[in-house]
Amino acid sequence: MWITLMALPTNDWQWITGLIIHRRWGMRYVWLMALLAAGGTCCAIEKTSPQIIEAAYTAAEPDAAMRGAMWKRAKRHSFLPYTAGRWYREIEERHQTARRGHDPATVRFLWNESALFIGIEMRDADLVDESTADQTHIFQQADSVELFLKSADAADYWEIYGSAGSRKTCYHFPSRGRLGLGSNNRYRGTFTVTSLCDGTLNQWKDVDSGWTLFFKIPVEELTRHGALWQSGTRWQVLLIRHNFSVNLPCREVTAFPAFSAENPHVYEEWGTLVLKRKETRKP
């Protein structure tokens, strides 16, 4: 006989301890179990420690096509499986899409005294961008990447989007305690987004190859609210890719670095971006 005494979830994120009693052949066994489930699911997502990421120094302005020699000095990082959210969860579980990526993507980081440069390369057989204006929720309308960026020494941070059609959106939060206020949406950042597509947008019957996205965030924006921008300083970063495709069971969402929280504003789990010191030549 099995007798199971289990407490209900205390909230959407965690199950409290349950007690299972098993009696068989006159023997009684008692186990005390801790059941953890992220997002209210039956499987826990393993927590990760923040990854250290180096941004390579470049004296010259890097090209948006990522063909210049300076990009070879930047380490290439792969996006990892994430989740499209609770509404998609049953589909993700049936097709295991949150455990293995379908369309790979990589990212590289460069910096100098004038700006931060981020280059992303993505394979994509169905290029999509139905957004019609900047400063909208383009992640719901287009193949896109959202960039979360924060100085490690400041409370404020940015949420920046770029789409396959070069649409862009920027939110700025003075602190996470002001998350959700309308004033965050009225921010206008001084940054550029450049996308290059190898294929045709919004033609689901043909086969595309992929696209690239280039972010340039100038030093005037990075230091606008008092943060320092110089070699050795540390920033926090998270990138999330939204991939719509006729070839997928549902929208695919991947992230870099590895991220376990369901809420992307949990910056305690973002990666740590270190501005690599400029190399000096020996005389």
PDB file of C-alpha atoms in Angstrom:
ATOM      1  CA  MET A   1       0.000   0.000   0.000  1.00  0.00           C
ATOM      2  CA  TRP A   2       1.174   3.505  -0.820  1.00  0.00           C
ATOM      3  CA  ILE A   3       0.195   6.433   1.360  1.00  0.00           C
ATOM      4  CA  THR A   4       1.257   9.805   0.030  1.00  0.00           C
ATOM      5  CA  LEU A   5       1.066  12.985   2.041  1.00  0.00           C
ATOM      6  CA  MET A   6       2.192  15.932  -0.041  1.00  0.00           C
ATOM      7  CA  ALA A   7       1.808  19.655   0.515  1.00  0.00           C
ATOM      8  CA  LEU A   8       0.386  21.826  -2.215  1.00  0.00           C
ATOM      9  CA  PRO A   9       2.645  24.377  -3.904  1.00  0.00           C
ATOM     10  CA  THR A  10       3.312  27.466  -1.816  1.00  0.00           C
ATOM     11  CA  ASN A  11       3.524  29.564  -4.997  1.00  0.00           C
ATOM     12  CA  ASP A  12       4.101  29.219  -8.747  1.00  0.00           C
ATOM     13  CA  TRP A  13       7.805  28.519  -8.323  1.00  0.00           C
ATOM     14  CA  GLN A  14       8.411  25.923  -5.646  1.00  0.00           C
ATOM     15  CA  TRP A  15       6.948  22.846  -4.009  1.00  0.00           C
ATOM     16  CA  ILE A  16       7.448  22.354  -0.296  1.00  0.00           C
ATOM     17  CA  THR A  17       8.570  19.114   1.297  1.00  0.00           C
ATOM     18  CA  GLY A  18       6.298  16.099   0.965  1.00  0.00           C
ATOM     19  CA  LEU A  19       6.178  12.847   2.959  1.00  0.00           C
ATOM     20  CA  ILE A  20       5.767   9.446   1.292  1.00  0.00           C
ATOM     21  CA  ILE A  21       5.021   6.338   3.356  1.00  0.00           C
ATOM     22  CA  HIS A  22       5.281   2.903   1.771  1.00  0.00           C
ATOM     23  CA  ARG A  23       4.143  -0.256   3.561  1.00  0.00           C
ATOM     24  CA  ARG A  24       4.701  -3.588   1.876  1.00  0.00           C
ATOM     25  CA  TRP A  25       5.055  -7.158   3.195  1.00  0.00           C
ATOM     26  CA  GLY A  26       4.692  -5.898   6.724  1.00  0.00           C
ATOM     27  CA  MET A  27       7.614  -3.482   6.346  1.00  0.00           C
ATOM     28  CA  ARG A  28       7.265   0.287   6.591  1.00  0.00           C
ATOM     29  CA  TYR A  29       9.594   2.733   4.921  1.00  0.00           C
ATOM     30  CA  VAL A  30       9.553   6.479   5.244  1.00  0.00           C
ATOM     31  CA  TRP A  31      11.230   8.876   2.871  1.00  0.00           C
ATOM     32  CA  LEU A  32      11.415  12.638   3.185  1.00  0.00           C
ATOM     33  CA  MET A  33      11.574  14.291  -0.232  1.00  0.00           C
ATOM     34  CA  ALA A  34      12.202  17.848  -1.380  1.00  0.00           C
ATOM     35  CA  LEU A  35      10.374  18.421  -4.656  1.00  0.00           C
ATOM     36  CA  LEU A  36      11.403  21.525  -6.563  1.00  0.00           C
ATOM     37  CA  ALA A  37       9.771  22.643  -9.758  1.00  0.00           C
ATOM     38  CA  ALA A  38      10.548  25.797 -11.717  1.00  0.00           C
ATOM     39  CA  GLY A  39       7.529  27.564 -13.141  1.00  0.00           C
ATOM     40  CA  GLY A  40       5.095  25.121 -11.569  1.00  0.00           C
ATOM     41  CA  THR A  41       6.234  22.171 -13.705  1.00  0.00           C
ATOM     42  CA  CYS A  42       7.149  18.719 -12.452  1.00  0.00           C
ATOM     43  CA  CYS A  43      10.798  19.023 -13.488  1.00  0.00           C
ATOM     44  CA  ALA A  44      13.259  21.397 -11.861  1.00  0.00           C
ATOM     45  CA  ILE A  45      15.496  23.585 -13.980  1.00  0.00           C
ATOM     46  CA  GLU A  46      19.040  23.437 -12.719  1.00  0.00           C
ATOM     47  CA  LYS A  47      20.313  26.757 -11.434  1.00  0.00           C
ATOM     48  CA  THR A  48      23.484  28.107 -12.954  1.00  0.00           C
ATOM     49  CA  SER A  49      26.284  30.351 -11.756  1.00  0.00           C
ATOM     50  CA  PRO A  50      26.858  33.544 -13.768  1.00  0.00           C
ATOM     51  CA  GLN A  51      29.228  32.931 -16.670  1.00  0.00           C
ATOM     52  CA  ILE A  52      32.259  35.149 -17.186  1.00  0.00           C
ATOM     53  CA  ILE A  53      32.332  36.526 -20.744  1.00  0.00           C
ATOM     54  CA  GLU A  54      35.180  38.562 -22.202  1.00  0.00           C
ATOM     55  CA  ALA A  55      34.597  41.374 -24.689  1.00  0.00           C
ATOM     56  CA  ALA A  56      37.654  41.645 -26.937  1.00  0.00           C
ATOM     57  CA  TYR A  57      39.156  45.070 -27.578  1.00  0.00           C
ATOM     58  CA  THR A  58      39.120  46.555 -31.077  1.00  0.00           C
ATOM     59  CA  ALA A  59      40.723  49.835 -32.070  1.00  0.00           C
ATOM     60  CA  ALA A  60      38.845  49.957 -35.371  1.00  0.00           C
ATOM     61  CA  GLU A  61      35.096  50.187 -35.871  1.00  0.00           C
ATOM     62  CA  PRO A  62      33.791  46.640 -36.515  1.00  0.00           C
ATOM     63  CA  ASP A  63      31.624  45.914 -39.529  1.00  0.00           C
ATOM     64  CA  ALA A  64      27.998  44.870 -39.172  1.00  0.00           C
ATOM     65  CA  ALA A  65      28.537  41.892 -41.499  1.00  0.00           C
ATOM     66  CA  MET A  66      31.104  40.474 -39.051  1.00  0.00           C
ATOM     67  CA  ARG A  67      33.704  39.776 -41.733  1.00  0.00           C
ATOM     68  CA  GLY A  68      36.454  42.072 -40.470  1.00  0.00           C
ATOM     69  CA  ALA A  69      39.655  40.787 -38.873  1.00  0.00           C
ATOM     70  CA  MET A  70      38.703  42.219 -35.475  1.00  0.00           C
ATOM     71  CA  TRP A  71      35.852  39.705 -35.149  1.00  0.00           C
ATOM     72  CA  LYS A  72      38.349  36.848 -35.218  1.00  0.00           C
ATOM     73  CA  ARG A  73      39.698  38.051 -31.864  1.00  0.00           C
ATOM     74  CA  ALA A  74      36.279  37.691 -30.255  1.00  0.00           C
ATOM     75  CA  LYS A  75      35.244  34.335 -28.834  1.00  0.00           C
ATOM     76  CA  ARG A  76      32.145  32.800 -30.405  1.00  0.00           C
ATOM     77  CA  HIS A  77      29.460  31.703 -27.910  1.00  0.00           C
ATOM     78  CA  SER A  78      26.487  29.458 -28.728  1.00  0.00           C
ATOM     79  CA  PHE A  79      22.900  30.145 -27.735  1.00  0.00           C
ATOM     80  CA  LEU A  80      21.371  27.439 -25.532  1.00  0.00           C
ATOM     81  CA  PRO A  81      17.819  26.024 -25.252  1.00  0.00           C
ATOM     82  CA  TYR A  82      15.431  28.081 -23.150  1.00  0.00           C
ATOM     83  CA  THR A  83      11.621  28.246 -23.010  1.00  0.00           C
ATOM     84  CA  ALA A  84       8.978  30.228 -24.876  1.00  0.00           C
ATOM     85  CA  GLY A  85       6.859  30.446 -21.722  1.00  0.00           C
ATOM     86  CA  ARG A  86       4.004  28.664 -20.004  1.00  0.00           C
ATOM     87  CA  TRP A  87       1.547  28.949 -22.899  1.00  0.00           C
ATOM     88  CA  TYR A  88       3.978  26.927 -25.071  1.00  0.00           C
ATOM     89  CA  ARG A  89       5.131  24.533 -22.370  1.00  0.00           C
ATOM     90  CA  GLU A  90       2.973  21.529 -23.264  1.00  0.00           C
ATOM     91  CA  ILE A  91       4.145  21.713 -26.883  1.00  0.00           C
ATOM     92  CA  GLU A  92       7.771  22.107 -25.791  1.00  0.00           C
ATOM     93  CA  GLU A  93       7.516  19.059 -23.544  1.00  0.00           C
ATOM     94  CA  ARG A  94       5.935  16.928 -26.270  1.00  0.00           C
ATOM     95  CA  HIS A  95       8.626  17.853 -28.797  1.00  0.00           C
ATOM     96  CA  GLN A  96      11.548  18.385 -26.369  1.00  0.00           C
ATOM     97  CA  THR A  97      12.185  21.803 -27.943  1.00  0.00           C
ATOM     98  CA  ALA A  98      13.251  23.397 -24.645  1.00  0.00           C
ATOM     99  CA  ARG A  99      16.015  20.780 -24.269  1.00  0.00           C
ATOM    100  CA  ARG A 100      17.632  20.910 -27.692  1.00  0.00           C
ATOM    101  CA  GLY A 101      17.916  23.784 -30.111  1.00  0.00           C
ATOM    102  CA  HIS A 102      16.783  23.480 -33.728  1.00  0.00           C
ATOM    103  CA  ASP A 103      18.272  26.567 -35.420  1.00  0.00           C
ATOM    104  CA  PRO A 104      21.734  27.356 -33.988  1.00  0.00           C
ATOM    105  CA  ALA A 105      22.948  30.869 -33.211  1.00  0.00           C
ATOM    106  CA  THR A 106      26.225  32.343 -31.955  1.00  0.00           C
ATOM    107  CA  VAL A 107      27.248  35.693 -30.475  1.00  0.00           C
ATOM    108  CA  ARG A 108      30.516  37.644 -30.171  1.00  0.00           C
ATOM    109  CA  PHE A 109      31.406  40.739 -28.147  1.00  0.00           C
ATOM    110  CA  LEU A 110      33.785  43.595 -28.996  1.00  0.00           C
ATOM    111  CA  TRP A 111      34.397  46.933 -27.303  1.00  0.00           C
ATOM    112  CA  ASN A 112      36.471  50.079 -27.391  1.00  0.00           C
ATOM    113  CA  GLU A 113      36.362  53.513 -25.794  1.00  0.00           C
ATOM    114  CA  SER A 114      33.505  54.585 -28.073  1.00  0.00           C
ATOM    115  CA  ALA A 115      31.005  51.708 -27.877  1.00  0.00           C
ATOM    116  CA  LEU A 116      29.996  48.117 -27.151  1.00  0.00           C
ATOM    117  CA  PHE A 117      29.555  45.949 -30.266  1.00  0.00           C
ATOM    118  CA  ILE A 118      27.576  42.697 -30.295  1.00  0.00           C
ATOM    119  CA  GLY A 119      27.382  40.473 -33.365  1.00  0.00           C
ATOM    120  CA  ILE A 120      24.903  37.586 -33.630  1.00  0.00           C
ATOM    121  CA  GLU A 121      24.762  34.997 -36.423  1.00  0.00           C
ATOM    122  CA  MET A 122      21.676  32.798 -36.778  1.00  0.00           C
ATOM    123  CA  ARG A 123      20.610  29.937 -38.996  1.00  0.00           C
ATOM    124  CA  ASP A 124      16.971  30.290 -39.991  1.00  0.00           C
ATOM    125  CA  ALA A 125      15.062  28.594 -42.824  1.00  0.00           C
ATOM    126  CA  ASP A 126      11.989  30.831 -42.449  1.00  0.00           C
ATOM    127  CA  LEU A 127      12.702  34.542 -41.937  1.00  0.00           C
ATOM    128  CA  VAL A 128       9.832  36.382 -40.241  1.00  0.00           C
ATOM    129  CA  ASP A 129       9.233  40.049 -39.423  1.00  0.00           C
ATOM    130  CA  GLU A 130       5.645  41.295 -39.260  1.00  0.00           C
ATOM    131  CA  SER A 131       6.438  44.303 -37.064  1.00  0.00           C
ATOM    132  CA  THR A 132       5.445  47.676 -38.532  1.00  0.00           C
ATOM    133  CA  ALA A 133       7.113  50.175 -36.198  1.00  0.00           C
ATOM    134  CA  ASP A 134       9.938  50.650 -33.748  1.00  0.00           C
ATOM    135  CA  GLN A 135       9.343  50.784 -29.993  1.00  0.00           C
ATOM    136  CA  THR A 136       6.785  47.967 -30.027  1.00  0.00           C
ATOM    137  CA  HIS A 137       6.766  44.410 -28.639  1.00  0.00           C
ATOM    138  CA  ILE A 138       8.618  43.092 -31.668  1.00  0.00           C
ATOM    139  CA  PHE A 139       9.480  39.793 -29.986  1.00  0.00           C
ATOM    140  CA  GLN A 140       5.808  38.899 -30.469  1.00  0.00           C
ATOM    141  CA  GLN A 141       5.874  39.824 -34.162  1.00  0.00           C
ATOM    142  CA  ALA A 142       9.268  38.930 -35.589  1.00  0.00           C
ATOM    143  CA  ASP A 143      12.399  36.863 -35.506  1.00  0.00           C
ATOM    144  CA  SER A 144      14.301  38.937 -32.996  1.00  0.00           C
ATOM    145  CA  VAL A 145      16.882  39.082 -30.244  1.00  0.00           C
ATOM    146  CA  GLU A 146      16.472  40.906 -26.968  1.00  0.00           C
ATOM    147  CA  LEU A 147      19.508  42.211 -25.146  1.00  0.00           C
ATOM    148  CA  PHE A 148      19.496  42.847 -21.414  1.00  0.00           C
ATOM    149  CA  LEU A 149      22.443  44.975 -20.287  1.00  0.00           C
ATOM    150  CA  LYS A 150      23.379  46.322 -16.859  1.00  0.00           C
ATOM    151  CA  SER A 151      26.442  47.773 -15.184  1.00  0.00           C
ATOM    152  CA  ALA A 152      27.475  45.523 -12.303  1.00  0.00           C
ATOM    153  CA  ASP A 153      27.828  48.641 -10.141  1.00  0.00           C
ATOM    154  CA  ALA A 154      24.470  50.278 -10.913  1.00  0.00           C
ATOM    155  CA  ALA A 155      20.783  49.556 -10.350  1.00  0.00           C
ATOM    156  CA  ASP A 156      19.529  50.672 -13.766  1.00  0.00           C
ATOM    157  CA  TYR A 157      19.530  48.512 -16.885  1.00  0.00           C
ATOM    158  CA  TRP A 158      18.400  48.317 -20.512  1.00  0.00           C
ATOM    159  CA  GLU A 159      16.190  45.913 -22.454  1.00  0.00           C
ATOM    160  CA  ILE A 160      16.906  46.324 -26.175  1.00  0.00           C
ATOM    161  CA  TYR A 161      15.367  44.460 -29.128  1.00  0.00           C
ATOM    162  CA  GLY A 162      16.482  44.072 -32.735  1.00  0.00           C
ATOM    163  CA  SER A 163      14.503  42.257 -35.428  1.00  0.00           C
ATOM    164  CA  ALA A 164      15.256  40.567 -38.748  1.00  0.00           C
ATOM    165  CA  GLY A 165      13.862  43.643 -40.491  1.00  0.00           C
ATOM    166  CA  SER A 166      16.075  46.041 -38.455  1.00  0.00           C
ATOM    167  CA  ARG A 167      13.229  47.173 -36.207  1.00  0.00           C
ATOM    168  CA  LYS A 168      14.326  48.203 -32.727  1.00  0.00           C
ATOM    169  CA  THR A 169      12.851  48.773 -29.291  1.00  0.00           C
ATOM    170  CA  CYS A 170      14.493  50.034 -26.111  1.00  0.00           C
ATOM    171  CA  TYR A 171      13.264  50.044 -22.539  1.00  0.00           C
ATOM    172  CA  HIS A 172      15.262  51.508 -19.680  1.00  0.00           C
ATOM    173  CA  PHE A 173      14.573  50.661 -16.048  1.00  0.00           C
ATOM    174  CA  PRO A 174      16.034  52.976 -13.342  1.00  0.00           C
ATOM    175  CA  SER A 175      15.866  49.897 -11.119  1.00  0.00           C
ATOM    176  CA  ARG A 176      14.001  46.601 -11.052  1.00  0.00           C
ATOM    177  CA  GLY A 177      11.749  48.150  -8.412  1.00  0.00           C
ATOM    178  CA  ARG A 178      10.287  50.369 -11.166  1.00  0.00           C
ATOM    179  CA  LEU A 179       9.617  47.460 -13.525  1.00  0.00           C
ATOM    180  CA  GLY A 180       6.175  47.732 -15.125  1.00  0.00           C
ATOM    181  CA  LEU A 181       5.856  51.522 -15.145  1.00  0.00           C
ATOM    182  CA  GLY A 182       4.870  53.215 -18.403  1.00  0.00           C
ATOM    183  CA  SER A 183       7.776  55.664 -18.239  1.00  0.00           C
ATOM    184  CA  ASN A 184      10.187  52.790 -18.951  1.00  0.00           C
ATOM    185  CA  ASN A 185       8.572  52.341 -22.370  1.00  0.00           C
ATOM    186  CA  ARG A 186       9.026  55.973 -23.378  1.00  0.00           C
ATOM    187  CA  TYR A 187      12.820  55.827 -23.198  1.00  0.00           C
ATOM    188  CA  ARG A 188      14.729  56.521 -26.417  1.00  0.00           C
ATOM    189  CA  GLY A 189      18.203  55.040 -26.445  1.00  0.00           C
ATOM    190  CA  THR A 190      21.044  56.191 -28.686  1.00  0.00           C
ATOM    191  CA  PHE A 191      21.972  52.847 -30.201  1.00  0.00           C
ATOM    192  CA  THR A 192      21.870  51.253 -33.638  1.00  0.00           C
ATOM    193  CA  VAL A 193      20.555  47.907 -34.861  1.00  0.00           C
ATOM    194  CA  THR A 194      21.597  46.444 -38.223  1.00  0.00           C
ATOM    195  CA  SER A 195      20.240  43.177 -39.605  1.00  0.00           C
ATOM    196  CA  LEU A 196      21.344  41.377 -42.755  1.00  0.00           C
ATOM    197  CA  CYS A 197      19.114  38.617 -44.151  1.00  0.00           C
ATOM    198  CA  ASP A 198      20.155  35.720 -46.365  1.00  0.00           C
ATOM    199  CA  GLY A 199      16.695  34.976 -47.724  1.00  0.00           C
ATOM    200  CA  THR A 200      13.293  36.647 -48.014  1.00  0.00           C
ATOM    201  CA  LEU A 201      11.153  37.972 -45.188  1.00  0.00           C
ATOM    202  CA  ASN A 202       7.652  36.619 -44.620  1.00  0.00           C
ATOM    203  CA  GLN A 203       7.676  34.067 -47.446  1.00  0.00           C
ATOM    204  CA  TRP A 204       7.004  30.839 -45.578  1.00  0.00           C
ATOM    205  CA  LYS A 205       6.885  28.638 -48.687  1.00  0.00           C
ATOM    206  CA  ASP A 206      10.527  29.246 -49.648  1.00  0.00           C
ATOM    207  CA  VAL A 207      13.689  28.184 -47.812  1.00  0.00           C
ATOM    208  CA  ASP A 208      15.966  30.826 -46.280  1.00  0.00           C
ATOM    209  CA  SER A 209      19.476  30.444 -44.878  1.00  0.00           C
ATOM    210  CA  GLY A 210      19.638  32.785 -41.896  1.00  0.00           C
ATOM    211  CA  TRP A 211      20.355  36.314 -40.719  1.00  0.00           C
ATOM    212  CA  THR A 212      22.757  38.393 -38.666  1.00  0.00           C
ATOM    213  CA  LEU A 213      22.107  41.111 -36.096  1.00  0.00           C
ATOM    214  CA  PHE A 214      24.540  43.815 -35.039  1.00  0.00           C
ATOM    215  CA  PHE A 215      24.091  45.980 -31.942  1.00  0.00           C
ATOM    216  CA  LYS A 216      26.149  49.113 -31.405  1.00  0.00           C
ATOM    217  CA  ILE A 217      25.635  50.823 -28.039  1.00  0.00           C
ATOM    218  CA  PRO A 218      27.712  54.041 -27.863  1.00  0.00           C
ATOM    219  CA  VAL A 219      29.604  55.134 -24.770  1.00  0.00           C
ATOM    220  CA  GLU A 220      27.288  58.141 -24.408  1.00  0.00           C
ATOM    221  CA  GLU A 221      24.415  55.729 -23.788  1.00  0.00           C
ATOM    222  CA  LEU A 222      26.406  53.362 -21.579  1.00  0.00           C
ATOM    223  CA  THR A 223      27.582  56.173 -19.280  1.00  0.00           C
ATOM    224  CA  ARG A 224      24.413  58.266 -19.523  1.00  0.00           C
ATOM    225  CA  HIS A 225      23.285  57.339 -16.023  1.00  0.00           C
ATOM    226  CA  GLY A 226      26.664  57.357 -14.248  1.00  0.00           C
ATOM    227  CA  ALA A 227      28.198  53.955 -15.101  1.00  0.00           C
ATOM    228  CA  LEU A 228      31.878  53.609 -15.960  1.00  0.00           C
ATOM    229  CA  TRP A 229      33.023  52.319 -19.356  1.00  0.00           C
ATOM    230  CA  GLN A 230      36.677  51.361 -19.359  1.00  0.00           C
ATOM    231  CA  SER A 231      38.914  48.299 -19.425  1.00  0.00           C
ATOM    232  CA  GLY A 232      38.386  46.029 -16.447  1.00  0.00           C
ATOM    233  CA  THR A 233      34.858  47.191 -15.667  1.00  0.00           C
ATOM    234  CA  ARG A 234      32.154  44.536 -15.375  1.00  0.00           C
ATOM    235  CA  TRP A 235      28.693  44.482 -16.866  1.00  0.00           C
ATOM    236  CA  GLN A 236      25.860  41.968 -16.770  1.00  0.00           C
ATOM    237  CA  VAL A 237      24.353  40.640 -19.974  1.00  0.00           C
ATOM    238  CA  LEU A 238      21.647  38.283 -21.235  1.00  0.00           C
ATOM    239  CA  LEU A 239      20.542  37.639 -24.829  1.00  0.00           C
ATOM    240  CA  ILE A 240      17.301  35.856 -25.758  1.00  0.00           C
ATOM    241  CA  ARG A 241      16.481  34.844 -29.332  1.00  0.00           C
ATOM    242  CA  HIS A 242      12.878  34.496 -30.554  1.00  0.00           C
ATOM    243  CA  ASN A 243      12.607  32.297 -33.637  1.00  0.00           C
ATOM    244  CA  PHE A 244       9.324  31.929 -35.531  1.00  0.00           C
ATOM    245  CA  SER A 245       9.309  29.293 -38.277  1.00  0.00           C
ATOM    246  CA  VAL A 246       6.939  27.179 -40.333  1.00  0.00           C
ATOM    247  CA  ASN A 247       9.389  24.344 -39.708  1.00  0.00           C
ATOM    248  CA  LEU A 248       9.070  24.325 -35.905  1.00  0.00           C
ATOM    249  CA  PRO A 249       6.359  22.866 -33.636  1.00  0.00           C
ATOM    250  CA  CYS A 250       6.214  26.222 -31.838  1.00  0.00           C
ATOM    251  CA  ARG A 251       8.230  29.395 -31.493  1.00  0.00           C
ATOM    252  CA  GLU A 252      11.794  28.513 -30.493  1.00  0.00           C
ATOM    253  CA  VAL A 253      13.457  30.530 -27.749  1.00  0.00           C
ATOM    254  CA  THR A 254      17.152  30.208 -26.965  1.00  0.00           C
ATOM    255  CA  ALA A 255      19.438  32.221 -24.702  1.00  0.00           C
ATOM    256  CA  PHE A 256      23.015  33.109 -23.949  1.00  0.00           C
ATOM    257  CA  PRO A 257      24.430  32.531 -21.443  1.00  0.00           C
ATOM    258  CA  ALA A 258      22.714  29.528 -19.833  1.00  0.00           C
ATOM    259  CA  PHE A 259      19.729  30.861 -17.901  1.00  0.00           C
ATOM    260  CA  SER A 260      17.450  28.973 -15.513  1.00  0.00           C
ATOM    261  CA  ALA A 261      14.983  31.619 -14.303  1.00  0.00           C
ATOM    262  CA  GLU A 262      11.676  31.938 -16.132  1.00  0.00           C
ATOM    263  CA  ASN A 263      11.658  35.711 -15.649  1.00  0.00           C
ATOM    264  CA  PRO A 264      14.411  37.323 -17.775  1.00  0.00           C
ATOM    265  CA  HIS A 265      14.681  40.232 -15.320  1.00  0.00           C
ATOM    266  CA  VAL A 266      16.414  37.993 -12.761  1.00  0.00           C
ATOM    267  CA  TYR A 267      19.751  39.663 -13.444  1.00  0.00           C
ATOM    268  CA  GLU A 268      21.440  37.703 -10.671  1.00  0.00           C
ATOM    269  CA  GLU A 269      21.709  34.905 -13.263  1.00  0.00           C
ATOM    270  CA  TRP A 270      22.859  36.998 -16.228  1.00  0.00           C
ATOM    271  CA  GLY A 271      26.391  36.553 -17.496  1.00  0.00           C
ATOM    272  CA  THR A 272      29.217  38.819 -16.353  1.00  0.00           C
ATOM    273  CA  LEU A 273      30.706  40.741 -19.278  1.00  0.00           C
ATOM    274  CA  VAL A 274      34.309  41.826 -18.665  1.00  0.00           C
ATOM    275  CA  LEU A 275      35.940  44.456 -20.859  1.00  0.00           C
ATOM    276  CA  LYS A 276      39.236  42.839 -21.763  1.00  0.00           C
ATOM    277  CA  ARG A 277      42.173  45.185 -21.370  1.00  0.00           C
ATOM    278  CA  LYS A 278      43.722  46.668 -24.472  1.00  0.00           C
ATOM    279  CA  GLU A 279      46.816  44.731 -25.481  1.00  0.00           C
ATOM    280  CA  THR A 280      49.984  46.806 -25.653  1.00  0.00           C
ATOM    281  CA  ARG A 281      52.848  45.928 -27.906  1.00  0.00           C
ATOM    282  CA  LYS A 282      56.254  45.388 -26.394  1.00  0.00           C
ATOM    283  CA  PRO A 283      58.932  47.867 -27.590  1.00  0.00           C
TER     284      PRO A 283
END
